[in-house]
Amino acid sequence: MFAISLGDDGAELRPLEPWQAQEFLTHMDRGREFVGQHIGLPDVVADLDSARAYLTSYAEKAASDSGRIYGIWTDGTLVGGVLFRTFDAANGTAEAGCWLEPSAAGKGLITRACRVIIDWAIEERGIHRVEWYASTKNEPSIAVARRLGMTKEGVVRENYLYRGNRADTEIWAVLAPEWRAAKAS
């Protein structure tokens, strides 16, 4: 397995695979309420079987080249992750996403990890457009989109039914030429 350093603080980005289901569940249990403020991941990963099933679905996506999932570790502990929820190499589009437990918040881990996966998608796989969807109330996620140099393209009103309430979603994106120009400057 590979690990990519996310900086001199010892944080690493690694693939997150089905054999790590217990570690994934333990991590989700630590951050369940925090992570679940805006996304349904904690509701999907409720026990060991569902954790394994979730990671298996991403192993299958990786095998079919339609998605990827990576964990973020600090000091050997899984504290969050980033993913390509969708990945369409033929059309050159992908949707990136993230989650993080509270102990790891505010350290730039998500931004650093997203830079790695977006750069890979654009430079190695030829993805032209990387999208980012965030609840209009998820200010940390919106801040990540800004730090990644994404452009806010609009708001989809009341499109996401979450825990009985409808939420608005902001759509952000970065195009390959914009990504390359930002890297060069």
PDB file of C-alpha atoms in Angstrom:
ATOM      1  CA  MET A   1       0.000   0.000   0.000  1.00  0.00           C
ATOM      2  CA  PHE A   2       1.192   3.535  -0.642  1.00  0.00           C
ATOM      3  CA  ALA A   3       1.093   6.559   1.620  1.00  0.00           C
ATOM      4  CA  ILE A   4       1.468  10.142   0.454  1.00  0.00           C
ATOM      5  CA  SER A   5       2.744  12.710   2.922  1.00  0.00           C
ATOM      6  CA  LEU A   6       0.442  15.673   3.421  1.00  0.00           C
ATOM      7  CA  GLY A   7       3.153  17.822   4.966  1.00  0.00           C
ATOM      8  CA  ASP A   8       5.696  17.925   7.736  1.00  0.00           C
ATOM      9  CA  ASP A   9       3.106  17.280  10.477  1.00  0.00           C
ATOM     10  CA  GLY A  10       3.135  13.538   9.738  1.00  0.00           C
ATOM     11  CA  ALA A  11      -0.322  13.409   8.127  1.00  0.00           C
ATOM     12  CA  GLU A  12      -0.699  10.848   5.356  1.00  0.00           C
ATOM     13  CA  LEU A  13      -3.134  10.069   2.574  1.00  0.00           C
ATOM     14  CA  ARG A  14      -3.686   6.375   1.856  1.00  0.00           C
ATOM     15  CA  PRO A  15      -6.246   4.229   0.061  1.00  0.00           C
ATOM     16  CA  LEU A  16      -9.126   3.221   2.321  1.00  0.00           C
ATOM     17  CA  GLU A  17     -10.010  -0.412   1.630  1.00  0.00           C
ATOM     18  CA  PRO A  18     -12.584  -2.980   2.811  1.00  0.00           C
ATOM     19  CA  TRP A  19     -10.102  -4.768   5.087  1.00  0.00           C
ATOM     20  CA  GLN A  20      -9.977  -1.525   7.119  1.00  0.00           C
ATOM     21  CA  ALA A  21     -13.703  -1.599   7.911  1.00  0.00           C
ATOM     22  CA  GLN A  22     -13.224  -1.843  11.687  1.00  0.00           C
ATOM     23  CA  GLU A  23     -10.804   1.084  11.712  1.00  0.00           C
ATOM     24  CA  PHE A  24     -13.218   3.061   9.513  1.00  0.00           C
ATOM     25  CA  LEU A  25     -16.145   2.291  11.846  1.00  0.00           C
ATOM     26  CA  THR A  26     -14.125   3.236  14.946  1.00  0.00           C
ATOM     27  CA  HIS A  27     -13.177   6.522  13.271  1.00  0.00           C
ATOM     28  CA  MET A  28     -16.781   7.186  12.273  1.00  0.00           C
ATOM     29  CA  ASP A  29     -17.954   6.472  15.830  1.00  0.00           C
ATOM     30  CA  ARG A  30     -15.515   9.107  17.146  1.00  0.00           C
ATOM     31  CA  GLY A  31     -16.808  11.745  14.735  1.00  0.00           C
ATOM     32  CA  ARG A  32     -20.365  10.591  14.040  1.00  0.00           C
ATOM     33  CA  GLU A  33     -22.176  13.732  15.244  1.00  0.00           C
ATOM     34  CA  PHE A  34     -19.618  16.156  13.809  1.00  0.00           C
ATOM     35  CA  VAL A  35     -19.444  14.449  10.411  1.00  0.00           C
ATOM     36  CA  GLY A  36     -23.214  14.037  10.334  1.00  0.00           C
ATOM     37  CA  GLN A  37     -23.962  17.736  10.606  1.00  0.00           C
ATOM     38  CA  HIS A  38     -24.155  18.039   6.814  1.00  0.00           C
ATOM     39  CA  ILE A  39     -23.625  14.649   5.164  1.00  0.00           C
ATOM     40  CA  GLY A  40     -25.198  11.232   5.504  1.00  0.00           C
ATOM     41  CA  LEU A  41     -22.000   9.165   5.753  1.00  0.00           C
ATOM     42  CA  PRO A  42     -22.416   8.428   9.480  1.00  0.00           C
ATOM     43  CA  ASP A  43     -25.949   7.189   8.823  1.00  0.00           C
ATOM     44  CA  VAL A  44     -24.659   4.803   6.144  1.00  0.00           C
ATOM     45  CA  VAL A  45     -21.716   3.549   8.246  1.00  0.00           C
ATOM     46  CA  ALA A  46     -23.643   2.352  11.293  1.00  0.00           C
ATOM     47  CA  ASP A  47     -21.971  -0.986  12.097  1.00  0.00           C
ATOM     48  CA  LEU A  48     -19.165  -3.238  10.893  1.00  0.00           C
ATOM     49  CA  ASP A  49     -21.172  -4.790   8.061  1.00  0.00           C
ATOM     50  CA  SER A  50     -22.248  -1.408   6.695  1.00  0.00           C
ATOM     51  CA  ALA A  51     -18.701  -0.030   7.044  1.00  0.00           C
ATOM     52  CA  ARG A  52     -17.362  -2.989   5.056  1.00  0.00           C
ATOM     53  CA  ALA A  53     -20.142  -2.631   2.470  1.00  0.00           C
ATOM     54  CA  TYR A  54     -19.393   1.083   2.023  1.00  0.00           C
ATOM     55  CA  LEU A  55     -15.682   0.490   1.533  1.00  0.00           C
ATOM     56  CA  THR A  56     -16.422  -2.458  -0.777  1.00  0.00           C
ATOM     57  CA  SER A  57     -18.627  -0.207  -2.911  1.00  0.00           C
ATOM     58  CA  TYR A  58     -15.649   2.119  -3.359  1.00  0.00           C
ATOM     59  CA  ALA A  59     -13.321  -0.795  -4.135  1.00  0.00           C
ATOM     60  CA  GLU A  60     -15.790  -1.725  -6.870  1.00  0.00           C
ATOM     61  CA  LYS A  61     -15.910   1.894  -8.059  1.00  0.00           C
ATOM     62  CA  ALA A  62     -12.108   1.948  -8.215  1.00  0.00           C
ATOM     63  CA  ALA A  63     -12.126  -1.314 -10.188  1.00  0.00           C
ATOM     64  CA  SER A  64     -14.647   0.131 -12.653  1.00  0.00           C
ATOM     65  CA  ASP A  65     -12.846   3.520 -12.705  1.00  0.00           C
ATOM     66  CA  SER A  66     -15.947   5.332 -11.436  1.00  0.00           C
ATOM     67  CA  GLY A  67     -14.855   6.507  -7.970  1.00  0.00           C
ATOM     68  CA  ARG A  68     -12.106   6.389  -5.335  1.00  0.00           C
ATOM     69  CA  ILE A  69     -11.791   6.762  -1.562  1.00  0.00           C
ATOM     70  CA  TYR A  70      -8.759   7.686   0.533  1.00  0.00           C
ATOM     71  CA  GLY A  71      -8.228   7.998   4.261  1.00  0.00           C
ATOM     72  CA  ILE A  72      -6.295  10.677   6.092  1.00  0.00           C
ATOM     73  CA  TRP A  73      -4.165   9.430   8.970  1.00  0.00           C
ATOM     74  CA  THR A  74      -2.378  11.445  11.635  1.00  0.00           C
ATOM     75  CA  ASP A  75      -0.023   9.676  14.038  1.00  0.00           C
ATOM     76  CA  GLY A  76      -1.293   6.336  12.705  1.00  0.00           C
ATOM     77  CA  THR A  77      -4.967   7.128  13.386  1.00  0.00           C
ATOM     78  CA  LEU A  78      -7.610   7.472  10.691  1.00  0.00           C
ATOM     79  CA  VAL A  79      -9.124  10.957  11.184  1.00  0.00           C
ATOM     80  CA  GLY A  80     -10.931  11.675   7.911  1.00  0.00           C
ATOM     81  CA  GLY A  81     -10.987  11.123   4.223  1.00  0.00           C
ATOM     82  CA  VAL A  82     -11.457  12.413   0.727  1.00  0.00           C
ATOM     83  CA  LEU A  83     -13.048  10.750  -2.216  1.00  0.00           C
ATOM     84  CA  PHE A  84     -14.189  10.966  -5.757  1.00  0.00           C
ATOM     85  CA  ARG A  85     -17.869  10.230  -5.267  1.00  0.00           C
ATOM     86  CA  THR A  86     -18.110  10.070  -9.041  1.00  0.00           C
ATOM     87  CA  PHE A  87     -15.326   9.746 -11.578  1.00  0.00           C
ATOM     88  CA  ASP A  88     -16.063   9.775 -15.319  1.00  0.00           C
ATOM     89  CA  ALA A  89     -12.790   9.675 -17.226  1.00  0.00           C
ATOM     90  CA  ALA A  90     -14.540   9.402 -20.596  1.00  0.00           C
ATOM     91  CA  ASN A  91     -16.353  12.709 -20.048  1.00  0.00           C
ATOM     92  CA  GLY A  92     -13.549  14.253 -18.011  1.00  0.00           C
ATOM     93  CA  THR A  93     -15.624  14.991 -14.909  1.00  0.00           C
ATOM     94  CA  ALA A  94     -15.390  14.010 -11.264  1.00  0.00           C
ATOM     95  CA  GLU A  95     -17.017  15.029  -7.996  1.00  0.00           C
ATOM     96  CA  ALA A  96     -14.732  15.326  -4.976  1.00  0.00           C
ATOM     97  CA  GLY A  97     -15.899  15.175  -1.383  1.00  0.00           C
ATOM     98  CA  CYS A  98     -14.610  14.879   2.168  1.00  0.00           C
ATOM     99  CA  TRP A  99     -15.272  14.255   5.842  1.00  0.00           C
ATOM    100  CA  LEU A 100     -13.257  14.780   8.998  1.00  0.00           C
ATOM    101  CA  GLU A 101     -13.609  13.994  12.677  1.00  0.00           C
ATOM    102  CA  PRO A 102     -13.503  16.961  15.080  1.00  0.00           C
ATOM    103  CA  SER A 103     -10.036  16.239  16.510  1.00  0.00           C
ATOM    104  CA  ALA A 104      -8.515  16.873  13.069  1.00  0.00           C
ATOM    105  CA  ALA A 105     -10.515  19.963  12.087  1.00  0.00           C
ATOM    106  CA  GLY A 106      -8.806  23.279  11.432  1.00  0.00           C
ATOM    107  CA  LYS A 107      -5.435  21.844  10.412  1.00  0.00           C
ATOM    108  CA  GLY A 108      -5.772  22.100   6.633  1.00  0.00           C
ATOM    109  CA  LEU A 109      -5.847  18.319   6.180  1.00  0.00           C
ATOM    110  CA  ILE A 110      -8.817  18.267   3.813  1.00  0.00           C
ATOM    111  CA  THR A 111      -7.414  21.026   1.608  1.00  0.00           C
ATOM    112  CA  ARG A 112      -4.013  19.325   1.407  1.00  0.00           C
ATOM    113  CA  ALA A 113      -5.546  15.903   0.666  1.00  0.00           C
ATOM    114  CA  CYS A 114      -7.885  17.337  -1.969  1.00  0.00           C
ATOM    115  CA  ARG A 115      -4.980  19.048  -3.690  1.00  0.00           C
ATOM    116  CA  VAL A 116      -3.301  15.662  -4.041  1.00  0.00           C
ATOM    117  CA  ILE A 117      -6.310  13.851  -5.490  1.00  0.00           C
ATOM    118  CA  ILE A 118      -7.420  16.711  -7.740  1.00  0.00           C
ATOM    119  CA  ASP A 119      -3.922  17.119  -9.113  1.00  0.00           C
ATOM    120  CA  TRP A 120      -3.772  13.378  -9.821  1.00  0.00           C
ATOM    121  CA  ALA A 121      -7.181  13.437 -11.515  1.00  0.00           C
ATOM    122  CA  ILE A 122      -6.275  16.370 -13.747  1.00  0.00           C
ATOM    123  CA  GLU A 123      -2.631  15.620 -14.510  1.00  0.00           C
ATOM    124  CA  GLU A 124      -2.629  11.819 -14.605  1.00  0.00           C
ATOM    125  CA  ARG A 125      -6.165  10.953 -15.650  1.00  0.00           C
ATOM    126  CA  GLY A 126      -7.092  13.886 -17.847  1.00  0.00           C
ATOM    127  CA  ILE A 127     -10.098  15.026 -15.841  1.00  0.00           C
ATOM    128  CA  HIS A 128     -11.209  18.428 -17.117  1.00  0.00           C
ATOM    129  CA  ARG A 129     -13.745  19.407 -14.438  1.00  0.00           C
ATOM    130  CA  VAL A 130     -13.755  18.623 -10.724  1.00  0.00           C
ATOM    131  CA  GLU A 131     -16.968  19.473  -8.904  1.00  0.00           C
ATOM    132  CA  TRP A 132     -17.632  20.085  -5.211  1.00  0.00           C
ATOM    133  CA  TYR A 133     -21.108  20.005  -3.656  1.00  0.00           C
ATOM    134  CA  ALA A 134     -21.734  21.477  -0.197  1.00  0.00           C
ATOM    135  CA  SER A 135     -24.711  22.402   1.898  1.00  0.00           C
ATOM    136  CA  THR A 136     -25.069  26.173   1.997  1.00  0.00           C
ATOM    137  CA  LYS A 137     -24.762  25.797   5.787  1.00  0.00           C
ATOM    138  CA  ASN A 138     -21.487  23.842   5.624  1.00  0.00           C
ATOM    139  CA  GLU A 139     -19.085  26.765   5.900  1.00  0.00           C
ATOM    140  CA  PRO A 140     -15.921  24.647   6.402  1.00  0.00           C
ATOM    141  CA  SER A 141     -16.622  22.713   3.184  1.00  0.00           C
ATOM    142  CA  ILE A 142     -17.281  25.925   1.260  1.00  0.00           C
ATOM    143  CA  ALA A 143     -14.003  27.337   2.618  1.00  0.00           C
ATOM    144  CA  VAL A 144     -12.174  24.278   1.255  1.00  0.00           C
ATOM    145  CA  ALA A 145     -13.702  24.847  -2.192  1.00  0.00           C
ATOM    146  CA  ARG A 146     -12.449  28.436  -2.097  1.00  0.00           C
ATOM    147  CA  ARG A 147      -8.941  27.412  -0.986  1.00  0.00           C
ATOM    148  CA  LEU A 148      -8.848  24.898  -3.843  1.00  0.00           C
ATOM    149  CA  GLY A 149      -9.478  27.742  -6.311  1.00  0.00           C
ATOM    150  CA  MET A 150     -12.933  26.553  -7.267  1.00  0.00           C
ATOM    151  CA  THR A 151     -15.608  28.843  -8.626  1.00  0.00           C
ATOM    152  CA  LYS A 152     -19.089  28.919  -7.134  1.00  0.00           C
ATOM    153  CA  GLU A 153     -21.417  28.141  -9.996  1.00  0.00           C
ATOM    154  CA  GLY A 154     -24.731  28.335  -8.226  1.00  0.00           C
ATOM    155  CA  VAL A 155     -27.119  27.054  -5.611  1.00  0.00           C
ATOM    156  CA  VAL A 156     -29.575  24.235  -6.110  1.00  0.00           C
ATOM    157  CA  ARG A 157     -32.485  24.984  -3.816  1.00  0.00           C
ATOM    158  CA  GLU A 158     -33.884  22.349  -1.457  1.00  0.00           C
ATOM    159  CA  ASN A 159     -32.447  19.473  -3.496  1.00  0.00           C
ATOM    160  CA  TYR A 160     -31.006  17.417  -0.632  1.00  0.00           C
ATOM    161  CA  LEU A 161     -33.370  15.696   1.795  1.00  0.00           C
ATOM    162  CA  TYR A 162     -31.321  15.061   4.906  1.00  0.00           C
ATOM    163  CA  ARG A 163     -32.725  13.757   8.163  1.00  0.00           C
ATOM    164  CA  GLY A 164     -36.195  15.008   7.281  1.00  0.00           C
ATOM    165  CA  ASN A 165     -35.174  18.506   6.185  1.00  0.00           C
ATOM    166  CA  ARG A 166     -34.500  19.911   2.756  1.00  0.00           C
ATOM    167  CA  ALA A 167     -31.137  21.621   2.300  1.00  0.00           C
ATOM    168  CA  ASP A 168     -29.789  23.905  -0.405  1.00  0.00           C
ATOM    169  CA  THR A 169     -26.579  22.838  -2.122  1.00  0.00           C
ATOM    170  CA  GLU A 170     -23.820  25.053  -3.481  1.00  0.00           C
ATOM    171  CA  ILE A 171     -22.040  23.784  -6.576  1.00  0.00           C
ATOM    172  CA  TRP A 172     -18.375  24.666  -6.971  1.00  0.00           C
ATOM    173  CA  ALA A 173     -15.956  23.529  -9.665  1.00  0.00           C
ATOM    174  CA  VAL A 174     -12.458  23.938 -10.976  1.00  0.00           C
ATOM    175  CA  LEU A 175     -11.482  23.341 -14.601  1.00  0.00           C
ATOM    176  CA  ALA A 176      -8.148  21.839 -15.593  1.00  0.00           C
ATOM    177  CA  PRO A 177      -6.785  25.075 -17.146  1.00  0.00           C
ATOM    178  CA  GLU A 178      -7.701  26.998 -13.981  1.00  0.00           C
ATOM    179  CA  TRP A 179      -6.043  24.362 -11.787  1.00  0.00           C
ATOM    180  CA  ARG A 180      -2.852  24.475 -13.839  1.00  0.00           C
ATOM    181  CA  ALA A 181      -2.767  28.281 -13.874  1.00  0.00           C
ATOM    182  CA  ALA A 182      -3.163  28.407 -10.084  1.00  0.00           C
ATOM    183  CA  LYS A 183      -0.354  25.862  -9.636  1.00  0.00           C
ATOM    184  CA  ALA A 184       1.940  27.872 -11.909  1.00  0.00           C
ATOM    185  CA  SER A 185       1.406  31.132 -10.008  1.00  0.00           C
TER     186      SER A 185
END
